[in-house]
Coordinates of C-alpha atoms in Angstrom, one line a residue:
M30 CA 18.3 41.7 140.9
N31 CA 15.7 41.8 138.1
L32 CA 12.6 44.1 138.3
V33 CA 10.0 41.4 139.7
E34 CA 12.4 39.9 142.5
R35 CA 13.2 43.5 143.5
A36 CA 9.3 44.2 143.6
K37 CA 8.4 41.2 145.2
A38 CA 11.3 41.8 147.8
I39 CA 10.2 45.4 148.5
I40 CA 6.6 44.5 149.2
L41 CA 7.4 41.5 151.2
T42 CA 10.6 42.2 153.3
P43 CA 10.8 46.1 153.0
A44 CA 13.3 46.4 156.0
A45 CA 15.7 44.0 154.4
E46 CA 15.3 45.4 150.8
W47 CA 15.8 49.2 151.9
D48 CA 18.9 48.0 153.6
K49 CA 20.1 46.5 150.4
I50 CA 19.0 49.7 148.4
A51 CA 20.6 51.8 150.6
G52 CA 23.9 50.4 149.9
E53 CA 23.6 50.1 146.2
T54 CA 25.1 52.1 143.5
H55 CA 22.6 53.5 141.0
T56 CA 22.2 56.6 138.8
V57 CA 19.0 58.5 138.4
Q58 CA 18.8 57.8 134.8
G59 CA 19.3 54.2 135.6
L60 CA 16.6 54.1 138.0
Y61 CA 14.4 55.8 135.5
T62 CA 15.1 53.4 132.8
N63 CA 15.2 50.4 134.9
W64 CA 12.5 50.9 137.4
V65 CA 10.4 54.3 137.2
M66 CA 9.6 54.5 133.3
I67 CA 8.3 50.5 133.8
L68 CA 6.4 50.5 136.8
A69 CA 4.9 54.1 136.5
A70 CA 3.5 53.1 133.1
I71 CA 1.3 50.3 135.0
P72 CA -1.3 52.7 136.2
A73 CA -1.1 54.6 133.2
I74 CA -1.8 51.9 130.7
A75 CA -4.4 49.9 133.0
G76 CA -6.4 53.4 133.5
F77 CA -6.7 53.6 129.7
I78 CA -7.7 50.3 129.4
G79 CA -10.3 50.6 132.2
L80 CA -11.8 53.9 130.9
S81 CA -11.2 53.8 127.1
I82 CA -11.8 50.3 126.1
V83 CA -13.5 48.1 129.1
G84 CA -15.9 51.4 130.3
G85 CA -17.2 51.7 133.5
G86 CA -20.8 52.2 134.9
M87 CA -22.8 53.0 138.0
F88 CA -26.5 53.2 138.6
G89 CA -27.4 51.3 135.5
M90 CA -25.5 53.7 133.1
S91 CA -22.2 52.9 131.6
F92 CA -19.9 55.2 129.8
R93 CA -16.4 55.2 128.1
V94 CA -14.0 57.9 127.6
G95 CA -13.1 58.3 123.9
I96 CA -9.6 56.3 122.6
M97 CA -8.1 59.8 122.0
A98 CA -9.1 61.2 125.2
G99 CA -8.0 58.3 127.2
L100 CA -4.9 58.1 125.5
S101 CA -4.2 61.5 125.9
H102 CA -5.0 61.4 129.8
A103 CA -2.8 58.0 130.0
I104 CA 0.2 59.9 128.5
A105 CA -0.3 62.9 130.6
T106 CA -0.4 61.0 133.9
Y107 CA 2.6 58.9 132.8
L108 CA 4.8 61.9 132.0
L109 CA 3.3 63.6 135.3
S110 CA 4.3 60.5 137.2
L111 CA 7.7 60.5 136.0
G112 CA 8.5 64.2 136.8
S113 CA 6.6 63.7 140.2
V114 CA 9.5 61.2 141.2
Y115 CA 12.1 63.8 140.7
V116 CA 10.1 66.5 142.5
F117 CA 9.4 64.2 145.5
A118 CA 13.3 63.4 145.6
L119 CA 14.0 67.2 145.8
I120 CA 11.4 67.4 148.5
I121 CA 12.8 64.4 150.4
D122 CA 16.5 65.8 150.2
A123 CA 15.6 69.2 150.9
L124 CA 13.7 68.0 154.1
A125 CA 16.3 65.6 155.3
P126 CA 18.4 68.2 157.5
S127 CA 15.4 69.5 159.2
F128 CA 15.0 66.1 160.8
G129 CA 18.5 65.0 161.5
G130 CA 18.8 63.3 158.1
E131 CA 21.7 63.6 155.6
K132 CA 21.3 65.7 152.5
N133 CA 22.1 63.1 149.6
F134 CA 19.9 63.5 146.5
L135 CA 20.7 60.0 144.9
Q136 CA 19.5 58.5 148.2
A137 CA 16.6 60.7 148.0
F138 CA 15.8 59.6 144.5
K139 CA 16.3 56.0 145.5
V140 CA 13.3 56.7 148.0
A141 CA 11.2 58.2 145.7
A142 CA 11.7 55.8 143.2
F143 CA 11.1 52.7 145.2
A144 CA 8.5 53.7 147.8
P145 CA 5.5 54.2 145.3
T146 CA 5.9 50.4 144.1
A147 CA 3.0 49.3 146.0
S148 CA 0.9 52.3 144.4
W149 CA 2.2 51.3 140.8
L150 CA 1.6 47.8 141.1
A151 CA -2.0 48.5 142.5
G152 CA -2.9 50.4 139.5
I153 CA -3.4 47.3 137.5
F154 CA -6.8 47.2 139.1
S155 CA -7.7 50.2 136.9
I156 CA -8.3 47.9 134.1
L157 CA -11.4 46.8 135.4
P158 CA -13.4 49.8 136.7
A159 CA -15.3 47.6 139.3
L160 CA -12.0 46.6 140.7
S161 CA -10.5 50.1 140.9
I162 CA -11.5 49.9 144.6
L163 CA -8.7 47.5 145.0
G164 CA -6.2 50.4 144.7
I165 CA -6.5 51.3 148.1
L166 CA -3.8 48.5 148.3
G167 CA -1.5 51.1 146.9
L168 CA -1.3 52.7 150.6
Y169 CA 1.1 50.2 151.6
S170 CA 3.5 52.7 149.7
L171 CA 3.2 54.8 152.8
Y172 CA 4.4 51.9 154.7
L173 CA 7.1 51.3 152.5
L174 CA 8.2 55.1 152.4
Y175 CA 8.0 55.2 156.5
V176 CA 10.6 51.9 156.4
G177 CA 13.0 53.3 153.8
L178 CA 13.2 57.2 154.3
P179 CA 15.2 56.9 157.7
R180 CA 17.2 54.2 156.4
L181 CA 18.2 56.0 153.1
M182 CA 18.2 59.5 154.4
K183 CA 19.7 58.5 157.7
A184 CA 17.3 60.3 159.9
P185 CA 17.3 59.4 163.7
P186 CA 14.6 56.9 164.7
E187 CA 12.8 59.4 166.9
K188 CA 12.4 62.1 164.1
A189 CA 11.5 59.5 161.3
M190 CA 7.7 59.3 162.2
V191 CA 7.4 63.3 161.7
Y192 CA 9.9 63.3 159.0
T193 CA 7.7 60.4 157.2
V194 CA 4.4 62.6 157.9
V195 CA 5.9 65.8 156.5
V196 CA 7.1 64.1 153.2
I197 CA 3.7 62.2 152.8
I198 CA 2.0 65.5 153.2
A199 CA 4.2 67.1 150.7
G200 CA 3.5 64.0 148.5
I201 CA -0.3 64.3 149.2
V202 CA -0.1 68.3 147.7
L203 CA 2.4 67.1 144.7
S204 CA -0.4 64.4 143.9
V205 CA -3.3 66.8 144.0
V206 CA -1.6 69.1 141.8
V207 CA -0.3 66.4 139.4
G208 CA -4.0 65.2 139.3
M209 CA -5.3 68.4 138.6
V210 CA -2.8 68.9 135.3
A211 CA -3.8 65.4 134.2
A212 CA -7.3 66.3 134.4
F213 CA -6.8 68.8 132.0
A214 CA -5.9 66.3 129.3
L215 CA -9.5 65.1 129.3
P216 CA -11.5 67.2 127.1
G217 CA -15.2 68.0 128.1
R218 CA -17.0 68.0 131.2
M219 CA -15.5 65.8 133.8
G220 CA -13.7 64.1 131.0
M221 CA -16.7 62.5 129.5
F222 CA -18.1 63.5 125.8

């Protein structure tokens, strides 16, 4: 299945698509190369274009981040996103036995790689800062996680919700840390010169 078909299927028919993904043979390297590296680039590139080329504004003032600062931030965001997927998979795998699931790093990595699909796709809205509020559509990734986590990690239905909530909390903490690290790539006060 190609990237576009898979993205469409996981968004529109997540339960059926997670069942297919659960039975597929993948490698971590293959998932990175054919999925994660491509989709994780969308918000990084769109954010660069939106902040450094298009620019943003509010209260009658407009601003743009310098090209080099924007590029540094985009690269940092992209690399940290790639690393976050791996760390998120480690968290998912480590927590599985606590919620009656099976420890299986490859299945955990599949969850970590495919669950953020909606967030990565919604990152395209960063191209136009005025539309960036539509990035909220990326919250659909939480539902994708909820549907996929028990299927791939074999957590019993009665523990699936709690498992998902704990993984989401861990993911939020991870995102905050990644955001703080990425912010260091923007020089100057609040990333502006």
